[in-house]
Amino acid sequence: MSLEDMKAQIRVMQARIQVLEAKASAPAPMATVAAVPAPAPAAGAAQIKWENSPRFTESSGSTFKIRGRLLLNGVNVNVDRETGATYKSRQFRARQLFLGAEGQVGAWAYRLEGGAANGSGWAWDDAVIEYKLKSGTLLTVGNQKVGGLENLTSIKTITFMERGPFGDLTDIGFVLAAQATHVGPNWSLRAALQGDSINKADMSAGAYSANNAKERSGVMARATWAPTMTPADTVHLGVWTRYRDSGGETAFSYSGAANTAYRAQNSAGGVLLSSGAVGDSDMTVGLEGAWAHKNVSFQAEVADIKVNRIATALSAANGGQDFDIVTGYAMASWFPTGEKRPYSPGGLFSRIKVLHPVDKGGPGAYEIAARYDYADLSDMSANTATALANQSGLATAGTYNGLTLGLNWYPYSYVRFMTNVTQAKINNRRIGVTENDADVTVIQSRMQIEF
């Protein structure tokens, strides 16, 4: 190869190198720059899910959420008595002002919520620690409920403002308990050992015997089965039972109000359906039933309470023969806006989902409902230990029949406005010249928000 040929090849190679250097130093195309992924979130960063308040979930699976509710009521009560003065009352009150938290750490979970209710001081409702076994059985210790369809359905989502005389008389609310729960695809089983409320002060002396300071105790179980459970149809069947003993405490009382937690229905601040403190122990059996088809639902419960009455030696005013109390209700609900009551295999109804909320331009959800309540305490009889006039419970141990109409508006799933009208008739026995029959009318409204 001649010298001139070698010089020509070197010039060609230099030109190619210049072209490659120019390409390497040129800015990247816009499409290439836009395709660069954003930096990944830091390891361990918490995820946040909005459930009308934030639920934080850490990378390990641990969760934490603030929860609470505000229920504000206006109540008007009118009582026409057979003998005695007519009683009228109007109150604007906070039914519940509650705040709490819930969370989970591994297989352990907790739920704590309390506040002021009905003008009282701070008290706890939910206060539980839970542990889930590999079998799926949930173990729960703390202040909790065990039985009853309407009782286990939260006050935030029950159809009416209150559970009525059925809830008052069965008295199956929050108590300290150790509970085991197992939920299948369409059935559930619960069983618990129960004590008294977590809000009750420690006993140092008994009610009838100072040296008998044993707190009340009991056992309770519930079983449910849903033979039909589809998106459009639900059939619920349930049964529950409870035995409890008053221990060294004051005997159990059985009383009911006309669909209001504001219980003043006479000038003494009491109600007109009550046995007084008569129960040394009791055994209750309850039956549940519900049917829901799309936006229409029916629900009913009945319970028989076998009261083992205290001895007249302990209280001549309240002692006597054992007796039975029968109570129940039947209700119907209809959503003209198309919503339905969600049902879970655990055997309870939960919060509705508003199909067309106000912030999306919709009307919200409307619910129209009616409920019939019944209670019969008239099986309680007089004793021979003291005069009839001294046996105060006899005068108000009668029968109750009541009808409640309700209208609810849900602008959003976590906000609700309620109006209930209740007309009740109480028939009591005559004691001498005193007849404690009464017609009770309650008109009440509620504004409610939860998170």
Tab-separated table of C-alpha atoms in Angstrom:
chain	number	residue	atom	x	y	z
A	1	MET	CA	0.000	0.000	0.000
A	2	SER	CA	1.367	3.425	-0.981
A	3	LEU	CA	1.817	6.263	1.471
A	4	GLU	CA	-0.981	8.236	-0.192
A	5	ASP	CA	-3.449	5.331	0.262
A	6	MET	CA	-2.654	5.101	3.989
A	7	LYS	CA	-3.209	8.875	4.447
A	8	ALA	CA	-6.638	8.583	2.746
A	9	GLN	CA	-7.764	5.763	5.094
A	10	ILE	CA	-6.663	7.759	8.161
A	11	ARG	CA	-8.734	10.751	6.996
A	12	VAL	CA	-11.843	8.495	6.629
A	13	MET	CA	-11.403	7.070	10.157
A	14	GLN	CA	-11.016	10.558	11.650
A	15	ALA	CA	-14.259	11.645	10.005
A	16	ARG	CA	-16.136	8.638	11.435
A	17	ILE	CA	-14.770	9.340	14.959
A	18	GLN	CA	-15.986	12.959	14.754
A	19	VAL	CA	-19.496	11.798	13.790
A	20	LEU	CA	-19.632	9.332	16.726
A	21	GLU	CA	-18.421	11.962	19.208
A	22	ALA	CA	-21.075	14.408	18.011
A	23	LYS	CA	-23.867	11.818	18.522
A	24	ALA	CA	-22.602	10.970	22.013
A	25	SER	CA	-22.632	14.605	23.164
A	26	ALA	CA	-26.132	15.429	21.723
A	27	PRO	CA	-29.127	15.793	24.248
A	28	ALA	CA	-31.469	12.776	24.558
A	29	PRO	CA	-34.803	12.942	22.683
A	30	MET	CA	-37.862	14.157	24.706
A	31	ALA	CA	-39.496	10.724	24.529
A	32	THR	CA	-36.435	9.173	26.165
A	33	VAL	CA	-36.400	11.741	28.980
A	34	ALA	CA	-40.127	11.271	29.685
A	35	ALA	CA	-39.712	7.507	29.907
A	36	VAL	CA	-37.369	7.706	32.888
A	37	PRO	CA	-39.303	6.209	35.862
A	38	ALA	CA	-39.961	8.254	39.010
A	39	PRO	CA	-37.940	7.345	42.092
A	40	ALA	CA	-39.434	4.398	43.994
A	41	PRO	CA	-40.903	5.145	47.444
A	42	ALA	CA	-38.556	4.594	50.320
A	43	ALA	CA	-38.593	1.140	51.850
A	44	GLY	CA	-40.981	0.922	54.821
A	45	ALA	CA	-43.095	3.936	53.826
A	46	ALA	CA	-46.706	3.704	55.092
A	47	GLN	CA	-49.613	3.430	52.690
A	48	ILE	CA	-52.715	5.524	53.391
A	49	LYS	CA	-56.269	4.479	52.563
A	50	TRP	CA	-59.121	6.928	53.116
A	51	GLU	CA	-62.088	5.515	55.097
A	52	ASN	CA	-63.580	8.859	56.125
A	53	SER	CA	-60.387	9.110	58.166
A	54	PRO	CA	-56.953	7.800	57.142
A	55	ARG	CA	-55.971	4.185	57.736
A	56	PHE	CA	-52.185	3.827	57.808
A	57	THR	CA	-50.655	0.504	56.742
A	58	GLU	CA	-46.942	-0.075	57.308
A	59	SER	CA	-44.902	-2.365	55.032
A	60	SER	CA	-44.995	-5.138	57.657
A	61	GLY	CA	-48.811	-5.085	57.543
A	62	SER	CA	-49.380	-3.217	60.826
A	63	THR	CA	-52.302	-0.767	60.669
A	64	PHE	CA	-53.635	2.217	62.616
A	65	LYS	CA	-56.817	4.253	62.227
A	66	ILE	CA	-58.527	6.994	64.242
A	67	ARG	CA	-62.281	6.437	64.601
A	68	GLY	CA	-65.184	8.281	66.167
A	69	ARG	CA	-68.775	9.461	65.906
A	70	LEU	CA	-70.992	12.388	66.812
A	71	LEU	CA	-74.744	11.824	67.350
A	72	LEU	CA	-76.870	14.848	68.225
A	73	ASN	CA	-80.544	14.397	69.161
A	74	GLY	CA	-83.644	16.462	69.669
A	75	VAL	CA	-86.327	14.651	71.716
A	76	ASN	CA	-89.934	15.552	72.513
A	77	VAL	CA	-91.896	13.310	74.929
A	78	ASN	CA	-95.591	13.497	75.782
A	79	VAL	CA	-97.120	11.091	78.350
A	80	ASP	CA	-100.876	10.914	79.000
A	81	ARG	CA	-101.511	8.891	82.158
A	82	GLU	CA	-104.673	7.156	83.297
A	83	THR	CA	-104.236	8.603	86.781
A	84	GLY	CA	-101.718	11.295	87.579
A	85	ALA	CA	-100.542	14.386	85.757
A	86	THR	CA	-99.708	14.484	82.066
A	87	TYR	CA	-95.937	14.672	81.584
A	88	LYS	CA	-94.229	16.701	78.822
A	89	SER	CA	-90.538	17.064	78.077
A	90	ARG	CA	-88.323	18.497	75.336
A	91	GLN	CA	-84.547	18.043	75.246
A	92	PHE	CA	-81.669	18.787	72.859
A	93	ARG	CA	-78.818	16.487	73.714
A	94	ALA	CA	-75.690	14.644	72.640
A	95	ARG	CA	-76.594	10.986	72.295
A	96	GLN	CA	-72.937	10.059	71.763
A	97	LEU	CA	-69.662	11.984	71.435
A	98	PHE	CA	-67.132	9.199	70.897
A	99	LEU	CA	-63.478	9.008	69.887
A	100	GLY	CA	-61.158	6.040	69.566
A	101	ALA	CA	-58.634	4.079	67.545
A	102	GLU	CA	-58.138	0.650	66.052
A	103	GLY	CA	-55.188	-1.207	64.602
A	104	GLN	CA	-53.367	-4.460	64.029
A	105	VAL	CA	-49.855	-5.732	64.810
A	106	GLY	CA	-49.224	-9.160	63.309
A	107	ALA	CA	-51.933	-11.577	64.462
A	108	TRP	CA	-52.957	-9.172	67.250
A	109	ALA	CA	-55.536	-6.410	66.838
A	110	TYR	CA	-57.150	-3.843	69.110
A	111	ARG	CA	-60.166	-1.558	69.141
A	112	LEU	CA	-60.732	1.197	71.687
A	113	GLU	CA	-63.589	3.703	71.618
A	114	GLY	CA	-65.399	5.707	74.254
A	115	GLY	CA	-66.786	9.093	75.138
A	116	ALA	CA	-69.754	10.885	76.640
A	117	ALA	CA	-73.238	9.459	76.121
A	118	ASN	CA	-76.596	10.897	77.168
A	119	GLY	CA	-75.039	13.738	79.137
A	120	SER	CA	-72.953	11.456	81.362
A	121	GLY	CA	-69.210	11.429	81.978
A	122	TRP	CA	-66.652	9.571	79.868
A	123	ALA	CA	-67.242	5.829	79.498
A	124	TRP	CA	-65.903	3.073	77.241
A	125	ASP	CA	-67.860	1.045	74.692
A	126	ASP	CA	-65.424	-1.012	72.606
A	127	ALA	CA	-62.216	-1.846	74.472
A	128	VAL	CA	-60.889	-5.157	73.137
A	129	ILE	CA	-57.749	-7.063	72.216
A	130	GLU	CA	-58.127	-9.715	69.491
A	131	TYR	CA	-56.012	-12.657	68.353
A	132	LYS	CA	-56.770	-14.750	65.273
A	133	LEU	CA	-55.841	-18.424	65.322
A	134	LYS	CA	-54.646	-20.266	62.208
A	135	SER	CA	-57.994	-22.078	62.169
A	136	GLY	CA	-59.720	-18.722	61.620
A	137	THR	CA	-61.219	-18.588	65.112
A	138	LEU	CA	-61.039	-15.105	66.621
A	139	LEU	CA	-60.312	-14.768	70.338
A	140	THR	CA	-61.405	-11.457	71.867
A	141	VAL	CA	-60.965	-10.157	75.417
A	142	GLY	CA	-62.431	-6.860	76.607
A	143	ASN	CA	-65.612	-4.810	76.737
A	144	GLN	CA	-67.783	-6.226	73.947
A	145	LYS	CA	-71.115	-7.660	72.795
A	146	VAL	CA	-71.953	-11.274	72.013
A	147	GLY	CA	-75.552	-11.807	70.894
A	148	GLY	CA	-78.608	-10.394	69.183
A	149	LEU	CA	-79.004	-9.282	65.576
A	150	GLU	CA	-80.016	-5.680	66.322
A	151	ASN	CA	-77.707	-5.542	69.328
A	152	LEU	CA	-74.598	-6.500	67.336
A	153	THR	CA	-75.501	-4.099	64.537
A	154	SER	CA	-73.824	-0.813	65.476
A	155	ILE	CA	-75.916	2.144	66.628
A	156	LYS	CA	-74.298	3.932	63.673
A	157	THR	CA	-76.092	1.651	61.223
A	158	ILE	CA	-79.276	0.374	62.918
A	159	THR	CA	-82.419	1.462	61.085
A	160	PHE	CA	-84.027	3.329	64.003
A	161	MET	CA	-82.525	5.753	66.481
A	162	GLU	CA	-82.784	3.258	69.360
A	163	ARG	CA	-83.329	-0.482	69.806
A	164	GLY	CA	-86.568	0.013	71.745
A	165	PRO	CA	-87.915	-1.995	74.713
A	166	PHE	CA	-86.450	-5.234	73.312
A	167	GLY	CA	-82.919	-3.875	73.703
A	168	ASP	CA	-83.683	-2.417	77.134
A	169	LEU	CA	-85.218	-5.567	78.608
A	170	THR	CA	-82.751	-8.120	77.228
A	171	ASP	CA	-79.821	-5.926	78.371
A	172	ILE	CA	-77.215	-7.613	76.146
A	173	GLY	CA	-74.932	-4.609	75.645
A	174	PHE	CA	-71.222	-4.092	76.325
A	175	VAL	CA	-69.672	-6.100	79.187
A	176	LEU	CA	-66.198	-7.422	79.922
A	177	ALA	CA	-65.956	-10.841	78.305
A	178	ALA	CA	-63.641	-13.471	76.869
A	179	GLN	CA	-65.169	-14.469	73.537
A	180	ALA	CA	-64.420	-16.975	70.765
A	181	THR	CA	-65.915	-16.353	67.298
A	182	HIS	CA	-65.768	-18.485	64.181
A	183	VAL	CA	-67.290	-17.337	60.904
A	184	GLY	CA	-67.921	-19.667	57.991
A	185	PRO	CA	-69.039	-18.871	54.421
A	186	ASN	CA	-72.677	-18.388	55.524
A	187	TRP	CA	-72.721	-19.162	59.261
A	188	SER	CA	-71.199	-18.048	62.541
A	189	LEU	CA	-70.698	-19.262	66.110
A	190	ARG	CA	-69.914	-17.146	69.187
A	191	ALA	CA	-69.429	-18.106	72.826
A	192	ALA	CA	-68.265	-16.045	75.780
A	193	LEU	CA	-67.664	-15.883	79.501
A	194	GLN	CA	-69.029	-12.545	80.743
A	195	GLY	CA	-68.652	-10.212	83.676
A	196	ASP	CA	-69.902	-6.668	84.248
A	197	SER	CA	-69.216	-3.455	82.328
A	198	ILE	CA	-65.642	-2.168	82.173
A	199	ASN	CA	-67.007	1.165	83.385
A	200	LYS	CA	-68.228	-0.238	86.722
A	201	ALA	CA	-66.193	0.605	89.803
A	202	ASP	CA	-64.656	-2.222	91.833
A	203	MET	CA	-66.892	-3.714	94.520
A	204	SER	CA	-65.807	-3.645	98.138
A	205	ALA	CA	-69.137	-4.752	99.667
A	206	GLY	CA	-72.169	-6.654	98.430
A	207	ALA	CA	-75.655	-5.208	98.050
A	208	TYR	CA	-77.514	-7.619	100.367
A	209	SER	CA	-74.549	-9.025	102.266
A	210	ALA	CA	-71.526	-6.809	102.872
A	211	ASN	CA	-69.179	-9.814	102.791
A	212	ASN	CA	-70.455	-11.024	99.412
A	213	ALA	CA	-68.652	-8.685	96.992
A	214	LYS	CA	-68.789	-10.978	93.959
A	215	GLU	CA	-69.379	-9.208	90.648
A	216	ARG	CA	-72.127	-10.459	88.365
A	217	SER	CA	-71.092	-13.118	85.844
A	218	GLY	CA	-72.564	-15.120	82.991
A	219	VAL	CA	-72.142	-17.187	79.860
A	220	MET	CA	-73.563	-16.442	76.411
A	221	ALA	CA	-73.605	-18.119	72.994
A	222	ARG	CA	-75.002	-17.286	69.535
A	223	ALA	CA	-75.338	-19.236	66.279
A	224	THR	CA	-76.432	-17.904	62.873
A	225	TRP	CA	-77.054	-19.390	59.455
A	226	ALA	CA	-77.872	-17.729	56.143
A	227	PRO	CA	-79.432	-20.371	53.834
A	228	THR	CA	-79.618	-17.670	51.149
A	229	MET	CA	-76.872	-15.077	50.779
A	230	THR	CA	-76.599	-13.540	47.305
A	231	PRO	CA	-76.063	-9.936	46.144
A	232	ALA	CA	-79.835	-9.567	45.720
A	233	ASP	CA	-81.266	-11.796	48.479
A	234	THR	CA	-80.457	-12.639	52.092
A	235	VAL	CA	-82.210	-14.963	54.534
A	236	HIS	CA	-80.860	-14.850	58.095
A	237	LEU	CA	-81.705	-17.215	60.954
A	238	GLY	CA	-80.197	-17.024	64.414
A	239	VAL	CA	-80.523	-18.168	68.012
A	240	TRP	CA	-78.767	-17.003	71.165
A	241	THR	CA	-78.908	-17.782	74.847
A	242	ARG	CA	-77.475	-16.292	78.020
A	243	TYR	CA	-77.358	-17.233	81.683
A	244	ARG	CA	-76.198	-14.671	84.238
A	245	ASP	CA	-76.016	-14.412	88.010
A	246	SER	CA	-76.122	-11.143	89.938
A	247	GLY	CA	-73.412	-12.332	92.361
A	248	GLY	CA	-73.292	-9.934	95.274
A	249	GLU	CA	-74.607	-6.974	93.273
A	250	THR	CA	-78.065	-5.435	93.386
A	251	ALA	CA	-80.661	-7.648	91.666
A	252	PHE	CA	-81.305	-7.254	87.938
A	253	SER	CA	-83.947	-4.714	86.886
A	254	TYR	CA	-86.088	-5.064	83.752
A	255	SER	CA	-87.377	-1.817	82.278
A	256	GLY	CA	-88.109	-0.345	78.866
A	257	ALA	CA	-88.563	3.087	77.293
A	258	ALA	CA	-90.537	4.097	74.214
A	259	ASN	CA	-87.690	4.120	71.661
A	260	THR	CA	-85.485	6.731	73.280
A	261	ALA	CA	-82.305	6.788	75.325
A	262	TYR	CA	-83.780	9.833	77.051
A	263	ARG	CA	-85.602	7.777	79.645
A	264	ALA	CA	-87.491	10.431	81.599
A	265	GLN	CA	-91.173	9.616	81.055
A	266	ASN	CA	-92.451	10.854	84.403
A	267	SER	CA	-91.544	13.703	86.727
A	268	ALA	CA	-89.269	11.422	88.773
A	269	GLY	CA	-87.137	10.765	85.690
A	270	GLY	CA	-88.151	7.125	85.296
A	271	VAL	CA	-90.105	4.990	82.850
A	272	LEU	CA	-93.589	3.487	83.136
A	273	LEU	CA	-92.612	-0.111	82.250
A	274	SER	CA	-90.350	-1.622	84.915
A	275	SER	CA	-90.165	-4.582	87.282
A	276	GLY	CA	-87.833	-2.965	89.786
A	277	ALA	CA	-84.697	-4.771	91.050
A	278	VAL	CA	-86.108	-8.319	91.224
A	279	GLY	CA	-83.751	-10.717	89.385
A	280	ASP	CA	-81.226	-12.794	91.332
A	281	SER	CA	-80.346	-14.618	88.095
A	282	ASP	CA	-81.946	-15.130	84.695
A	283	MET	CA	-81.886	-17.313	81.601
A	284	THR	CA	-82.698	-15.735	78.232
A	285	VAL	CA	-83.306	-17.403	74.857
A	286	GLY	CA	-83.612	-15.251	71.747
A	287	LEU	CA	-84.605	-16.047	68.163
A	288	GLU	CA	-83.624	-13.926	65.132
A	289	GLY	CA	-84.895	-13.751	61.574
A	290	ALA	CA	-84.359	-11.445	58.613
A	291	TRP	CA	-85.106	-11.400	54.889
A	292	ALA	CA	-83.718	-8.831	52.475
A	293	HIS	CA	-84.510	-8.573	48.765
A	294	LYS	CA	-82.623	-5.776	46.998
A	295	ASN	CA	-83.842	-2.518	48.568
A	296	VAL	CA	-86.500	-4.083	50.848
A	297	SER	CA	-85.836	-5.887	54.127
A	298	PHE	CA	-87.741	-7.397	57.041
A	299	GLN	CA	-86.301	-8.243	60.441
A	300	ALA	CA	-87.682	-9.647	63.695
A	301	GLU	CA	-86.504	-10.940	67.066
A	302	VAL	CA	-88.237	-12.440	70.089
A	303	ALA	CA	-86.842	-13.326	73.498
A	304	ASP	CA	-88.058	-15.137	76.604
A	305	ILE	CA	-86.402	-14.135	79.895
A	306	LYS	CA	-86.848	-16.598	82.775
A	307	VAL	CA	-86.294	-14.538	85.913
A	308	ASN	CA	-85.155	-16.309	89.083
A	309	ARG	CA	-86.457	-13.773	91.556
A	310	ILE	CA	-84.614	-12.807	94.739
A	311	ALA	CA	-85.909	-14.112	98.076
A	312	THR	CA	-88.314	-12.004	100.100
A	313	ALA	CA	-85.860	-12.383	102.999
A	314	LEU	CA	-83.428	-10.217	101.027
A	315	SER	CA	-86.044	-7.692	99.865
A	316	ALA	CA	-89.700	-7.762	100.867
A	317	ALA	CA	-90.428	-5.064	98.272
A	318	ASN	CA	-88.885	-6.927	95.320
A	319	GLY	CA	-88.769	-10.626	96.240
A	320	GLY	CA	-91.264	-13.271	95.223
A	321	GLN	CA	-91.993	-16.115	92.816
A	322	ASP	CA	-90.035	-16.670	89.599
A	323	PHE	CA	-91.638	-15.372	86.397
A	324	ASP	CA	-91.149	-14.949	82.621
A	325	ILE	CA	-90.760	-11.827	80.487
A	326	VAL	CA	-91.563	-12.000	76.775
A	327	THR	CA	-90.434	-9.252	74.391
A	328	GLY	CA	-89.942	-8.840	70.656
A	329	TYR	CA	-90.176	-6.617	67.609
A	330	ALA	CA	-90.798	-6.796	63.865
A	331	MET	CA	-89.597	-4.150	61.395
A	332	ALA	CA	-89.555	-3.365	57.684
A	333	SER	CA	-87.248	-1.078	55.697
A	334	TRP	CA	-87.400	0.259	52.117
A	335	PHE	CA	-84.881	2.356	50.176
A	336	PRO	CA	-86.749	4.122	47.339
A	337	THR	CA	-83.323	5.247	46.034
A	338	GLY	CA	-82.258	1.615	45.496
A	339	GLU	CA	-79.762	0.977	48.284
A	340	LYS	CA	-79.670	-2.289	50.216
A	341	ARG	CA	-78.571	-3.336	53.698
A	342	PRO	CA	-75.218	-5.179	53.376
A	343	TYR	CA	-75.110	-8.501	55.234
A	344	SER	CA	-72.007	-10.373	56.382
A	345	PRO	CA	-71.540	-14.105	57.187
A	346	GLY	CA	-70.919	-13.076	60.795
A	347	GLY	CA	-74.682	-12.655	61.080
A	348	LEU	CA	-75.172	-8.890	61.107
A	349	PHE	CA	-75.986	-5.953	58.861
A	350	SER	CA	-73.488	-3.150	58.244
A	351	ARG	CA	-73.286	0.386	56.866
A	352	ILE	CA	-75.097	1.017	53.595
A	353	LYS	CA	-73.251	2.287	50.527
A	354	VAL	CA	-74.976	5.361	49.076
A	355	LEU	CA	-75.384	4.826	45.325
A	356	HIS	CA	-75.694	8.478	44.345
A	357	PRO	CA	-74.089	10.695	47.029
A	358	VAL	CA	-74.718	14.426	47.105
A	359	ASP	CA	-71.136	15.341	46.153
A	360	LYS	CA	-71.593	13.382	42.899
A	361	GLY	CA	-74.758	15.302	42.021
A	362	GLY	CA	-77.131	12.644	43.388
A	363	PRO	CA	-79.941	12.862	45.953
A	364	GLY	CA	-78.208	10.650	48.541
A	365	ALA	CA	-80.118	7.691	49.956
A	366	TYR	CA	-83.599	7.733	51.498
A	367	GLU	CA	-84.940	5.023	53.810
A	368	ILE	CA	-88.516	4.588	55.037
A	369	ALA	CA	-89.088	2.160	57.917
A	370	ALA	CA	-91.652	0.933	60.437
A	371	ARG	CA	-91.310	-1.180	63.590
A	372	TYR	CA	-93.754	-2.815	66.005
A	373	ASP	CA	-92.542	-3.461	69.588
A	374	TYR	CA	-94.049	-5.723	72.239
A	375	ALA	CA	-93.150	-6.511	75.861
A	376	ASP	CA	-94.991	-8.384	78.601
A	377	LEU	CA	-93.903	-8.239	82.247
A	378	SER	CA	-97.336	-9.074	83.664
A	379	ASP	CA	-96.332	-12.599	84.741
A	380	MET	CA	-94.610	-11.013	87.744
A	381	SER	CA	-96.872	-11.613	90.759
A	382	ALA	CA	-97.278	-10.139	94.230
A	383	ASN	CA	-95.718	-11.690	97.296
A	384	THR	CA	-97.170	-12.060	100.793
A	385	ALA	CA	-94.194	-10.602	102.656
A	386	THR	CA	-95.462	-7.015	102.582
A	387	ALA	CA	-98.419	-4.919	101.500
A	388	LEU	CA	-99.123	-4.441	97.790
A	389	ALA	CA	-98.468	-0.716	98.069
A	390	ASN	CA	-94.912	-1.464	99.219
A	391	GLN	CA	-94.144	-3.690	96.195
A	392	SER	CA	-93.287	-0.806	93.860
A	393	GLY	CA	-92.443	-2.913	90.815
A	394	LEU	CA	-95.924	-4.399	90.573
A	395	ALA	CA	-97.460	-1.080	89.561
A	396	THR	CA	-95.350	-0.865	86.376
A	397	ALA	CA	-94.849	-4.557	85.479
A	398	GLY	CA	-97.398	-4.527	82.656
A	399	THR	CA	-97.473	-4.775	78.872
A	400	TYR	CA	-96.124	-2.548	76.113
A	401	ASN	CA	-97.323	-2.156	72.535
A	402	GLY	CA	-95.690	0.444	70.329
A	403	LEU	CA	-95.345	1.528	66.704
A	404	THR	CA	-92.385	3.548	65.394
A	405	LEU	CA	-92.139	5.181	61.964
A	406	GLY	CA	-88.742	6.303	60.697
A	407	LEU	CA	-87.349	8.396	57.851
A	408	ASN	CA	-83.589	8.459	57.207
A	409	TRP	CA	-81.564	10.503	54.721
A	410	TYR	CA	-77.942	9.614	53.945
A	411	PRO	CA	-76.228	12.357	51.882
A	412	TYR	CA	-73.070	10.226	52.134
A	413	SER	CA	-72.348	6.781	53.549
A	414	TYR	CA	-70.860	8.247	56.749
A	415	VAL	CA	-73.474	10.971	57.337
A	416	ARG	CA	-77.114	10.439	58.316
A	417	PHE	CA	-80.164	12.481	59.306
A	418	MET	CA	-82.959	10.608	61.127
A	419	THR	CA	-86.518	11.260	62.292
A	420	ASN	CA	-88.530	8.798	64.412
A	421	VAL	CA	-92.111	9.046	65.647
A	422	THR	CA	-93.231	6.519	68.288
A	423	GLN	CA	-96.724	5.935	69.652
A	424	ALA	CA	-96.848	3.475	72.546
A	425	LYS	CA	-99.508	2.103	74.885
A	426	ILE	CA	-98.532	0.824	78.343
A	427	ASN	CA	-101.097	-1.228	80.291
A	428	ASN	CA	-100.240	-1.717	83.965
A	429	ARG	CA	-102.154	-3.309	86.822
A	430	ARG	CA	-104.205	-1.307	89.259
A	431	ILE	CA	-102.751	-1.027	92.773
A	432	GLY	CA	-105.469	0.314	95.044
A	433	VAL	CA	-106.777	3.493	93.392
A	434	THR	CA	-103.616	3.982	91.309
A	435	GLU	CA	-103.729	2.986	87.642
A	436	ASN	CA	-100.402	3.447	85.831
A	437	ASP	CA	-101.624	2.995	82.254
A	438	ALA	CA	-100.130	5.548	79.873
A	439	ASP	CA	-100.043	6.642	76.241
A	440	VAL	CA	-96.552	7.759	75.256
A	441	THR	CA	-95.693	9.779	72.153
A	442	VAL	CA	-92.036	10.389	71.260
A	443	ILE	CA	-90.872	12.566	68.358
A	444	GLN	CA	-87.125	12.730	67.894
A	445	SER	CA	-84.498	13.599	65.293
A	446	ARG	CA	-80.776	12.974	64.941
A	447	MET	CA	-77.834	14.385	63.020
A	448	GLN	CA	-74.993	11.866	62.808
A	449	ILE	CA	-71.484	11.732	61.380
A	450	GLU	CA	-68.849	9.031	61.826
A	451	PHE	CA	-65.277	8.409	60.793
